[in-house]
Coordinates of C-alpha atoms in Angstrom, one line a residue:
M21 CA 153.0 31.4 119.7
T22 CA 151.5 33.9 121.8
R23 CA 152.7 37.3 121.6
T24 CA 153.7 39.2 125.0
I25 CA 156.2 41.8 124.6
G26 CA 155.5 45.4 123.8
L27 CA 158.3 47.3 122.1
A28 CA 158.9 50.8 122.2
L29 CA 161.3 52.7 119.5
S30 CA 162.3 56.4 120.8
G31 CA 162.6 59.5 118.8
G32 CA 165.8 60.5 117.6
G33 CA 165.5 61.0 113.8
S34 CA 168.0 59.0 111.2
R35 CA 170.3 58.2 114.6
A36 CA 167.4 56.6 116.2
A37 CA 166.3 54.4 113.0
A38 CA 169.7 53.2 112.8
F39 CA 170.2 52.2 116.6
H40 CA 166.9 50.7 116.3
L41 CA 167.8 48.6 113.4
G42 CA 170.6 47.4 115.2
C43 CA 168.6 46.4 118.2
L44 CA 165.9 44.6 116.0
R45 CA 168.8 42.8 114.1
A46 CA 169.6 40.9 117.9
L47 CA 165.7 40.5 118.5
H48 CA 165.7 38.8 115.2
D49 CA 168.5 36.4 116.2
R50 CA 166.8 35.6 119.2
D51 CA 163.6 34.8 117.4
L52 CA 161.6 37.4 119.5
L53 CA 160.1 39.6 117.0
T54 CA 157.4 36.7 116.7
Q55 CA 156.5 37.4 120.3
I56 CA 156.2 41.0 119.7
R57 CA 152.4 41.9 120.2
V58 CA 152.7 45.8 119.7
V59 CA 155.3 48.1 118.5
S60 CA 155.0 51.8 119.4
G61 CA 157.1 54.3 117.5
I62 CA 157.9 57.9 118.3
S63 CA 159.7 60.0 115.2
G64 CA 162.9 58.5 113.9
G65 CA 161.5 55.2 115.9
S66 CA 158.3 55.7 113.9
L67 CA 159.8 55.1 110.5
L68 CA 162.0 52.1 111.5
A69 CA 158.9 50.8 113.2
A70 CA 156.9 51.4 110.0
L71 CA 159.7 50.0 107.6
W72 CA 159.3 46.8 109.9
A73 CA 155.7 46.5 110.4
Y74 CA 154.7 47.4 107.0
G75 CA 157.9 46.3 104.8
P76 CA 158.7 42.6 103.6
A77 CA 158.2 39.6 105.7
D78 CA 161.3 38.5 105.4
F79 CA 163.6 40.0 107.8
A80 CA 166.7 40.2 105.2
D81 CA 164.7 42.1 102.9
F82 CA 163.6 44.4 105.4
D83 CA 166.9 44.9 106.5
A84 CA 168.1 45.5 103.0
H85 CA 165.4 48.2 102.1
T86 CA 166.0 49.9 105.6
T87 CA 170.0 50.1 105.3
D88 CA 169.5 51.5 101.6
L89 CA 166.7 54.0 102.7
L90 CA 169.3 55.2 105.9
R91 CA 172.5 55.4 103.8
T92 CA 170.9 57.1 101.1
G93 CA 169.0 59.5 103.3
L94 CA 165.9 61.5 103.0
Q95 CA 167.2 65.4 103.6
W96 CA 167.9 66.6 100.0
D97 CA 165.2 64.7 98.8
I98 CA 162.7 66.6 101.0
I99 CA 164.3 69.7 99.9
R100 CA 164.2 68.9 96.4
K101 CA 160.2 68.1 96.8
A102 CA 159.5 71.2 98.9
F103 CA 161.4 73.7 96.7
T104 CA 160.0 73.1 93.1
P105 CA 158.3 76.0 91.5
A106 CA 154.7 74.3 91.8
A107 CA 155.2 73.4 95.5
V108 CA 156.8 76.9 96.7
A109 CA 153.5 78.5 95.0
R110 CA 151.4 76.2 96.8
N111 CA 153.0 76.8 100.0
L112 CA 152.9 80.7 99.8
T113 CA 149.5 80.5 99.0
A114 CA 148.4 78.2 101.7
A115 CA 151.0 80.3 104.3
S116 CA 148.9 83.5 103.2
R117 CA 145.7 81.8 103.5
A118 CA 146.7 80.4 106.9
R119 CA 147.9 84.0 108.1
A120 CA 144.8 85.7 107.3
N121 CA 142.8 82.9 108.7
G122 CA 144.8 83.9 112.0
L123 CA 144.2 87.6 111.5
F124 CA 140.4 87.5 111.0
S125 CA 139.3 84.5 112.8
R126 CA 138.9 83.5 116.9
T127 CA 139.7 80.1 116.0
V128 CA 142.8 78.2 115.8
A129 CA 144.5 79.5 112.4
A130 CA 145.2 76.7 110.0
T131 CA 148.9 76.1 109.3
R132 CA 150.6 75.4 106.0
T133 CA 149.4 72.6 103.8
A134 CA 152.0 72.5 101.6
N135 CA 155.4 72.3 103.2
R136 CA 158.5 70.3 103.9
T137 CA 156.9 67.8 106.3
D138 CA 154.3 67.1 103.2
A139 CA 157.0 66.8 101.0
L140 CA 158.5 64.2 103.7
A141 CA 155.1 62.3 103.4
A142 CA 154.9 62.2 99.8
L143 CA 158.6 60.9 99.9
L144 CA 157.8 58.3 102.2
T145 CA 155.0 57.1 99.8
E146 CA 157.4 56.8 96.8
R147 CA 160.6 55.3 98.7
A148 CA 158.9 53.2 101.4
F149 CA 155.0 52.3 101.9
G150 CA 153.2 53.6 98.7
T151 CA 149.6 54.0 99.6
K152 CA 149.5 51.5 102.7
T153 CA 147.3 52.3 105.4
M154 CA 147.6 51.7 109.0
D155 CA 145.6 48.6 109.0
Q156 CA 147.7 46.8 106.4
V157 CA 150.5 45.3 108.9
T158 CA 152.6 42.8 107.2
H159 CA 153.1 40.8 110.3
P160 CA 149.6 38.9 111.3
G161 CA 149.1 39.4 115.2
L162 CA 151.2 42.5 115.3
D163 CA 149.4 46.1 116.4
T164 CA 151.6 49.2 115.7
V165 CA 151.3 52.5 117.0
I166 CA 152.9 55.7 115.6
S167 CA 152.3 58.7 117.6
A168 CA 152.5 62.5 116.8
T169 CA 151.4 65.6 118.5
D170 CA 148.8 67.9 117.8
L171 CA 149.8 71.7 118.4
A172 CA 146.3 72.9 118.4
T173 CA 145.1 70.9 121.3
T174 CA 148.4 70.0 122.8
N175 CA 147.1 66.2 122.9
A176 CA 148.9 63.2 121.3
V177 CA 147.4 62.0 118.1
R178 CA 147.9 58.1 117.9
F179 CA 147.8 56.5 114.6
G180 CA 147.0 52.6 115.0
S181 CA 146.6 49.6 113.1
T182 CA 143.5 48.9 114.8
L183 CA 142.5 52.5 115.3
S184 CA 143.8 55.6 115.1
S185 CA 142.5 58.5 118.1
C186 CA 142.9 61.8 119.7
S187 CA 141.8 62.0 123.2
R188 CA 140.3 65.3 122.9
Y189 CA 138.1 64.6 119.7
G190 CA 137.8 60.4 119.5
T191 CA 138.6 58.2 116.9
I192 CA 139.3 59.0 113.5
T193 CA 136.7 56.9 111.0
E194 CA 139.1 57.7 107.5
P195 CA 142.1 55.2 106.6
V196 CA 145.3 56.7 107.7
Q197 CA 147.9 56.2 105.2
V198 CA 151.4 54.9 107.2
A199 CA 153.6 57.6 105.2
T200 CA 151.5 60.5 106.2
A201 CA 151.5 58.9 110.2
V202 CA 155.4 58.3 110.0
A203 CA 156.0 62.1 108.5
A204 CA 153.5 63.7 111.1
S205 CA 155.6 61.8 114.0
A206 CA 158.9 62.7 112.5
A207 CA 158.3 66.3 111.8
F208 CA 160.7 67.9 114.3
P209 CA 159.6 71.5 115.0
V210 CA 163.2 73.1 114.6
L211 CA 163.5 71.5 111.1
L212 CA 159.6 70.5 109.9
P213 CA 156.8 72.3 110.2
A214 CA 153.3 71.1 111.5
M215 CA 151.1 69.0 109.0
E216 CA 147.7 70.1 109.0
R217 CA 145.4 67.4 108.2
T218 CA 141.5 67.3 108.6
F219 CA 139.8 64.1 110.3
T220 CA 136.4 62.8 111.2
F221 CA 136.3 61.8 114.7
E222 CA 133.5 59.7 116.3
R223 CA 132.6 60.0 119.8
S224 CA 129.6 58.6 121.4
G225 CA 128.0 57.7 118.4
Q226 CA 128.7 61.3 117.0
R227 CA 130.8 62.3 114.2
Q228 CA 132.4 65.8 113.8
R229 CA 135.3 67.1 111.6
H230 CA 138.4 68.5 113.1
T231 CA 141.7 69.9 111.8
V232 CA 144.9 68.8 113.6
L233 CA 148.5 70.6 113.5
L234 CA 150.7 67.4 113.8
T235 CA 154.3 67.6 114.6
D236 CA 157.0 65.6 116.3
G237 CA 155.6 62.6 118.6
G238 CA 158.5 63.3 120.8
V239 CA 157.1 66.3 121.8
F240 CA 154.5 64.3 123.9
D241 CA 156.5 61.2 124.7
N242 CA 159.6 60.6 122.9
L243 CA 160.2 57.1 124.5
G244 CA 157.0 55.6 123.1
L245 CA 156.1 54.0 126.6
S246 CA 152.8 55.9 127.0
V247 CA 150.8 53.4 125.1
L248 CA 152.5 50.6 126.7
E249 CA 151.9 51.8 130.4
P250 CA 150.2 49.0 132.3
G251 CA 146.6 49.7 133.7
R252 CA 145.5 52.1 130.9
N253 CA 141.9 52.7 131.4
P254 CA 139.9 52.2 128.1
A255 CA 137.4 54.8 129.2
F256 CA 139.9 57.3 128.5
T257 CA 141.9 56.1 125.9
P258 CA 141.4 53.3 123.2
Q259 CA 145.1 52.7 122.9
V260 CA 145.3 49.6 125.5
F261 CA 148.0 46.9 125.3
D262 CA 148.2 44.1 128.1
V263 CA 152.1 43.3 127.5
P264 CA 153.6 41.7 130.4
Y265 CA 157.1 42.5 129.1
I266 CA 158.8 45.5 127.5
I267 CA 161.5 45.9 125.3
A268 CA 162.4 49.7 125.1
C269 CA 165.1 50.9 122.6
D270 CA 166.1 54.6 123.7
A271 CA 168.5 56.6 121.2
G272 CA 168.9 59.5 123.3
P273 CA 172.4 60.8 123.9
G274 CA 172.9 60.5 127.7
E275 CA 174.7 63.0 129.6
L276 CA 175.3 66.2 127.6
P277 CA 178.8 67.9 127.6
S278 CA 178.8 71.1 130.0
K279 CA 178.1 74.4 127.7
A280 CA 177.9 78.2 128.9
S281 CA 174.9 79.6 126.8
H282 CA 175.1 83.4 127.4
F283 CA 173.3 84.5 124.3
V284 CA 169.3 84.0 123.3
A285 CA 169.8 81.4 120.7
G286 CA 172.1 79.3 123.1
R287 CA 169.8 79.8 125.9
L288 CA 166.8 78.7 124.2
R289 CA 168.1 75.8 122.7
R290 CA 170.1 74.7 126.0
S291 CA 166.6 75.4 127.9
F292 CA 165.1 72.6 125.8
E293 CA 167.8 70.2 126.0
V294 CA 167.4 70.4 129.9
V295 CA 163.5 70.1 129.6
H296 CA 164.0 66.9 127.1
R297 CA 166.6 65.3 129.0
K298 CA 164.0 65.6 132.3
N299 CA 161.6 64.1 130.3
Q300 CA 163.6 61.5 128.8
D301 CA 164.9 60.2 132.5
G302 CA 161.4 60.5 133.8
G303 CA 160.1 57.9 131.2
R304 CA 163.3 55.5 131.9
A305 CA 162.3 56.1 135.9
R306 CA 158.2 54.8 135.1
L307 CA 159.6 51.8 133.5
H308 CA 161.6 50.8 136.3
E309 CA 158.6 51.8 138.5
W310 CA 156.3 49.3 136.9
G311 CA 159.0 46.6 137.2
A312 CA 159.5 47.5 140.8
A313 CA 155.9 47.5 141.4
G314 CA 155.3 44.2 139.7
R315 CA 152.9 46.2 136.9
I316 CA 154.8 44.1 134.4
D317 CA 156.6 41.3 134.6
G318 CA 159.9 42.6 133.7
F319 CA 161.7 44.9 130.8
T320 CA 164.9 45.2 129.0
L321 CA 166.3 48.7 128.0
A322 CA 168.8 49.2 125.5
Y323 CA 170.1 52.7 125.8
L324 CA 172.4 54.3 123.1
G325 CA 173.4 57.1 125.5
M326 CA 174.3 55.1 128.5
Q327 CA 177.6 55.5 129.8
D328 CA 179.9 52.6 129.0
H329 CA 181.2 51.9 132.1
R330 CA 177.8 51.4 133.7
L331 CA 176.9 48.7 131.7
P332 CA 176.6 45.5 133.4
A333 CA 178.0 43.2 130.8
P334 CA 179.6 45.4 128.1
P335 CA 181.3 43.1 125.0
A336 CA 184.6 43.6 124.7
D337 CA 184.3 45.2 121.2
L338 CA 181.7 47.4 122.3
V339 CA 181.1 50.6 119.9
P340 CA 182.1 53.5 122.7
R341 CA 179.3 55.5 123.5
D342 CA 181.2 58.7 122.5
N343 CA 181.6 57.7 119.1
V344 CA 178.0 57.8 118.2
A345 CA 175.8 59.7 121.0
S346 CA 176.6 63.1 119.1
Y347 CA 175.2 61.6 115.7
P348 CA 172.9 64.2 114.0
T349 CA 169.0 63.4 113.7
N350 CA 168.6 65.4 110.3
F351 CA 167.6 62.2 108.1
A352 CA 170.7 63.1 106.3
A353 CA 172.9 60.3 104.2
I354 CA 174.7 58.3 106.9
S355 CA 178.1 57.3 105.8
R356 CA 179.0 53.5 106.1
A357 CA 181.3 54.1 109.0
N358 CA 178.7 56.1 111.2
F359 CA 175.9 53.3 110.1
I360 CA 178.1 50.4 111.0
A361 CA 178.7 52.2 114.5
L362 CA 175.0 53.2 115.2
T363 CA 173.5 49.9 114.0
T364 CA 176.7 47.7 115.8
R365 CA 176.1 49.6 119.2
G366 CA 172.3 48.8 119.0
E367 CA 173.1 45.1 118.4
Q368 CA 175.7 44.7 121.1
L369 CA 173.6 46.7 123.6
M370 CA 170.7 44.5 123.1
R371 CA 172.3 41.0 122.7
S372 CA 174.2 41.7 126.0
L373 CA 171.2 42.7 127.7
L374 CA 168.8 40.1 126.7
P375 CA 170.3 37.5 128.5
L376 CA 170.2 39.4 131.8
Y377 CA 166.8 40.4 131.9
L378 CA 164.6 38.4 129.5
H379 CA 164.2 34.8 130.8
Q380 CA 162.4 32.7 128.4
D381 CA 160.8 29.3 129.4

């Protein structure tokens, strides 16, 4: 069977991972997972994408493993790993060295090399991916792209099953572990420090070593649609995929409640929320533009934060948006009730939308 679908899984931490699992359940039931040519994951979406792409071949086994991981959570294990005496000592030493580099060097100062994000990568190695590298995809014919943001250059860093790259520097020559890519993509700046990694990059036959400061891929593109954009020029990016149909799973909360923010912390948070929402809206608008212009054959967008009354064909037992839209993104353990609500809404939205927008021969 020819793979013709591009799948984008948005950021949104644990809320996104659970919602996307529900979406994948619906795609599995429609036998559409076998038609996915490339999956693009951001932050929480990168975790779910990697658990599927690099996990058990059998969907039921993948579902059970993912459910256990999300229900158990990662938050407290990250804290335990990051705050052992040995880890704290390494972190303080690295932080002091980074500060000295910043004071006495005109180049970009290195960040810490032993921090909570490194603890997350170690935890993902233990509980999910082992030492698998990005090329070791479980499903034949499937490409993966996990995106992070380099704070040093402000460019995206794309970790892929075929190749990994940064547009500023070129293609990464070393194998990249899946756990490293997912941890970097999920490093939400408020909660997790940037991850420092040094890679060998190749461009035009020349190789150079560069250090990147990796943070949440959602800072650059929280919907994961950039690598699926039709007509991308291979002269400027090696991540080019010819997919006529796109399925996008967006775990954004949608319209935010009205709030007065008079003090600095509230103003800064609200300003971030405004910028983030505008970027989300812009990403969804581009998807509609691609479809309207005939640049793709069509798309299905399952949007967690969509107002219930705006859904074209909501099921009678739909999990209400207000029950899940404000769920935290912090990778804490998810209760059974919340897990069922998040996954069920994802499954319901995808099941109701696919017959309307995806017409299979």
